[in-house]
Amino acid sequence: MRKIVISTGGGDAPGLNAVIYAVVKSATMRGWEVYGSRSGYNGLIDFDDLIRLTPNDVEGITPMGGTILGSTNKGNPFSMPITNLAGEVQIVDVSERIMNNFKRMGFYCHIAVGGDGTLEIAHRFSEMGMPVIGVPKTIDNDLEATDRTFGFDTAVSTATEALDKLHSTAKSHDRIMVVEVMGRESGWIALYSGIAGGADAILMPEISFSIDKICEKISDNDLHHKHYAIVVVAEGAAAEDGKVMVSGESELGRDEVLLGGIGKWVADELRRRLDKDVRHLILGHLQRGGSPTTFDRLLALRFGAGAVRLADEGKFGHMVAWTPPVMTSVPLIDAISSKKRVDLTSDKVMTARDIGICLGDSI
Ligand code: F6P
């Protein structure tokens, strides 16, 4: 009988539990046994963190946010921070131990669910000889190899709902509300939620913005008797002469930083230049929480079932991907080699411009 192990790594995203559900059900239908590794690769480091998953264990988890397996940003097995007896933190490579435990358990394959960081780790294990299937996950929707990742639609819905609520309070006080959303180096969440949520300006990493242009838009609003404005700023956006704002170090064990702070900067600049009340807020991890939308559930279930089909075909070292209308697969190396950024010639960007949304540039 085949035994497989599934893990969820990196930041969580709504839909992870739906992937786990589909993997457990599809694999069990084939007569396979499924195990879950807690908190990324922990279950393959210490067997206490390896749990058997049966259909009964996953009953009813599809609509649940988060992941029943837990996730971690500190789980890079090739450079794992471990505290020794003296209380000092040492960086240790535990990849060989994971390979040995994988073999000892007699696993047929590993299904790794995660974003670019997790898939990069999965690729390294694949190169060491582990049969791996990747499942893409990120609310940022920034993986080039798949049209969509699950979690994105939910994050956009949450951000849109927040913008809807901000309109009434902004209008009551004739205020400018600056809302910072997630997305790392891509402006997908900002663009989609900004258009759907009636923003006056959307600032994305793909377009260096000019504060003067945003001021012009707000003044133009005033001329047309609209005395409030909603400005959506992606965390990775930067002004023409500015740089990306960083709020801290990431724990991913890679050369990554936590982005954040641009919303406050934009709010301060607008306050300095305009005779207006300005407030800012950061939506932050609210965008990662809650029950997945129907779209994300369905995509996650399709990814989970698709991953088991790939495993059945022995198509290891690949990731499931959605290139509408088909569910397909791409080599893991292609999945991690390039980031998907907003196409400035796309109809979504044109729509934003056509309906009068300022994107911070001169067009
Ligand atoms: O990649 C998903 C994401 O939510 C980004 O949008 C954000 O920059 C980052 O993760 C936040 O990471 P953390 O959970 O470590 O704060």
CSV table of C-alpha atoms in Angstrom, one decimal, residues 72-199:
chain,number,residue,atom,x,y,z
A,72,THR,CA,5.7,28.1,9.9
A,73,ASN,CA,7.9,30.7,8.4
A,74,LYS,CA,10.9,29.4,10.4
A,75,GLY,CA,10.9,25.9,9.0
A,76,ASN,CA,13.6,26.0,6.3
A,77,PRO,CA,15.2,22.6,6.9
A,78,PHE,CA,18.4,23.7,5.1
A,79,SER,CA,19.0,26.5,7.6
A,80,MET,CA,16.9,25.9,10.7
A,81,PRO,CA,17.4,28.0,13.8
A,82,ILE,CA,17.7,25.6,16.8
A,83,THR,CA,18.3,26.7,20.4
A,84,ASN,CA,21.1,24.6,22.1
A,85,LEU,CA,21.3,23.7,25.8
A,86,ALA,CA,23.2,26.9,26.5
A,87,GLY,CA,20.3,28.9,25.1
A,88,GLU,CA,22.2,29.9,22.0
A,89,VAL,CA,20.5,29.9,18.6
A,90,GLN,CA,22.4,27.9,16.0
A,91,ILE,CA,21.5,27.5,12.3
A,92,VAL,CA,21.5,23.8,11.5
A,93,ASP,CA,20.9,21.8,8.2
A,94,VAL,CA,18.4,19.0,9.0
A,95,SER,CA,17.7,18.0,5.4
A,96,GLU,CA,19.6,14.6,5.6
A,97,ARG,CA,17.6,13.7,8.7
A,98,ILE,CA,14.4,14.5,6.9
A,99,MET,CA,15.4,12.4,3.9
A,100,ASN,CA,16.3,9.4,6.2
A,101,ASN,CA,13.0,9.7,8.1
A,102,PHE,CA,11.1,9.9,4.8
A,103,LYS,CA,12.7,6.6,3.7
A,104,ARG,CA,12.3,5.0,7.1
A,105,MET,CA,8.5,5.7,7.0
A,106,GLY,CA,8.4,4.1,3.5
A,107,PHE,CA,6.7,7.1,2.0
A,108,TYR,CA,5.8,7.0,-1.7
A,109,CYS,CA,5.8,10.8,-2.0
A,110,HIS,CA,5.5,14.1,-0.3
A,111,ILE,CA,2.9,16.7,-1.2
A,112,ALA,CA,4.2,20.2,-0.3
A,113,VAL,CA,1.7,23.0,-0.1
A,114,GLY,CA,3.2,26.5,0.0
A,115,GLY,CA,4.3,29.7,-1.7
A,116,ASP,CA,7.6,30.3,-3.4
A,117,GLY,CA,9.7,29.8,-0.3
A,118,THR,CA,8.1,26.4,0.5
A,119,LEU,CA,8.2,25.3,-3.1
A,120,GLU,CA,11.9,26.2,-3.3
A,121,ILE,CA,12.6,24.0,-0.3
A,122,ALA,CA,10.4,21.2,-2.0
A,123,HIS,CA,12.5,21.6,-5.2
A,124,ARG,CA,15.8,21.1,-3.2
A,125,PHE,CA,14.4,17.9,-1.6
A,126,SER,CA,13.3,16.8,-5.1
A,127,GLU,CA,16.9,17.3,-6.3
A,128,MET,CA,18.1,15.2,-3.3
A,129,GLY,CA,15.8,12.3,-4.6
A,130,MET,CA,12.6,12.8,-2.7
A,131,PRO,CA,9.5,12.3,-4.8
A,132,VAL,CA,7.7,15.6,-4.4
A,133,ILE,CA,4.5,17.2,-5.7
A,134,GLY,CA,4.0,20.9,-5.2
A,135,VAL,CA,0.7,22.7,-4.5
A,136,PRO,CA,0.8,26.5,-5.0
A,137,LYS,CA,-0.5,28.7,-2.2
A,138,THR,CA,-0.3,32.4,-1.5
A,139,ILE,CA,-2.8,35.2,-1.0
A,140,ASP,CA,-0.4,37.4,-3.1
A,141,ASN,CA,-1.2,35.5,-6.3
A,142,ASP,CA,2.3,36.2,-7.4
A,143,LEU,CA,3.3,32.8,-8.9
A,144,GLU,CA,3.9,33.0,-12.6
A,145,ALA,CA,3.2,29.4,-13.3
A,146,THR,CA,-0.4,29.4,-12.2
A,147,ASP,CA,-3.2,31.8,-13.2
A,148,ARG,CA,-4.5,31.9,-9.6
A,149,THR,CA,-3.5,30.7,-6.2
A,150,PHE,CA,-6.1,29.9,-3.6
A,151,GLY,CA,-6.4,32.5,-0.8
A,152,PHE,CA,-6.2,35.4,-3.2
A,153,ASP,CA,-9.9,35.6,-3.8
A,154,THR,CA,-10.7,35.5,-0.1
A,155,ALA,CA,-8.0,38.2,0.7
A,156,VAL,CA,-9.5,40.4,-2.0
A,157,SER,CA,-13.0,39.9,-0.7
A,158,THR,CA,-11.9,40.9,2.8
A,159,ALA,CA,-10.1,44.0,1.6
A,160,THR,CA,-13.1,45.0,-0.6
A,161,GLU,CA,-15.4,44.6,2.3
A,162,ALA,CA,-13.1,46.8,4.4
A,163,LEU,CA,-13.1,49.5,1.7
A,164,ASP,CA,-16.9,49.4,1.5
A,165,LYS,CA,-17.1,50.1,5.2
A,166,LEU,CA,-14.5,52.9,5.1
A,167,HIS,CA,-16.5,54.8,2.5
A,168,SER,CA,-19.2,55.8,5.0
A,169,THR,CA,-16.9,56.9,7.7
A,170,ALA,CA,-14.6,58.8,5.3
A,171,LYS,CA,-17.6,60.5,3.8
A,172,SER,CA,-19.1,61.5,7.1
A,173,HIS,CA,-15.9,63.3,8.1
A,174,ASP,CA,-14.7,64.5,4.7
A,175,ARG,CA,-11.6,62.5,5.3
A,176,ILE,CA,-8.9,60.8,3.2
A,177,MET,CA,-8.5,57.1,4.3
A,178,VAL,CA,-5.2,55.4,3.2
A,179,VAL,CA,-5.5,51.6,3.4
A,180,GLU,CA,-2.3,49.5,3.2
A,181,VAL,CA,-2.9,45.9,1.9
A,182,MET,CA,-0.6,42.9,1.5
A,183,GLY,CA,0.9,41.5,-1.7
A,184,ARG,CA,4.7,41.7,-1.4
A,185,GLU,CA,6.2,42.8,-4.7
A,186,SER,CA,2.9,42.4,-6.6
A,187,GLY,CA,-0.1,44.7,-6.7
A,188,TRP,CA,-2.8,42.1,-7.3
A,189,ILE,CA,-4.7,42.5,-4.0
A,190,ALA,CA,-4.5,46.3,-4.2
A,191,LEU,CA,-5.7,46.4,-7.8
A,192,TYR,CA,-8.6,44.0,-7.5
A,193,SER,CA,-9.9,45.3,-4.1
A,194,GLY,CA,-9.3,48.9,-5.1
A,195,ILE,CA,-11.3,48.6,-8.3
A,196,ALA,CA,-14.1,46.6,-6.7
A,197,GLY,CA,-14.1,48.7,-3.5
A,198,GLY,CA,-14.4,52.1,-5.3
A,199,ALA,CA,-10.9,53.5,-4.5
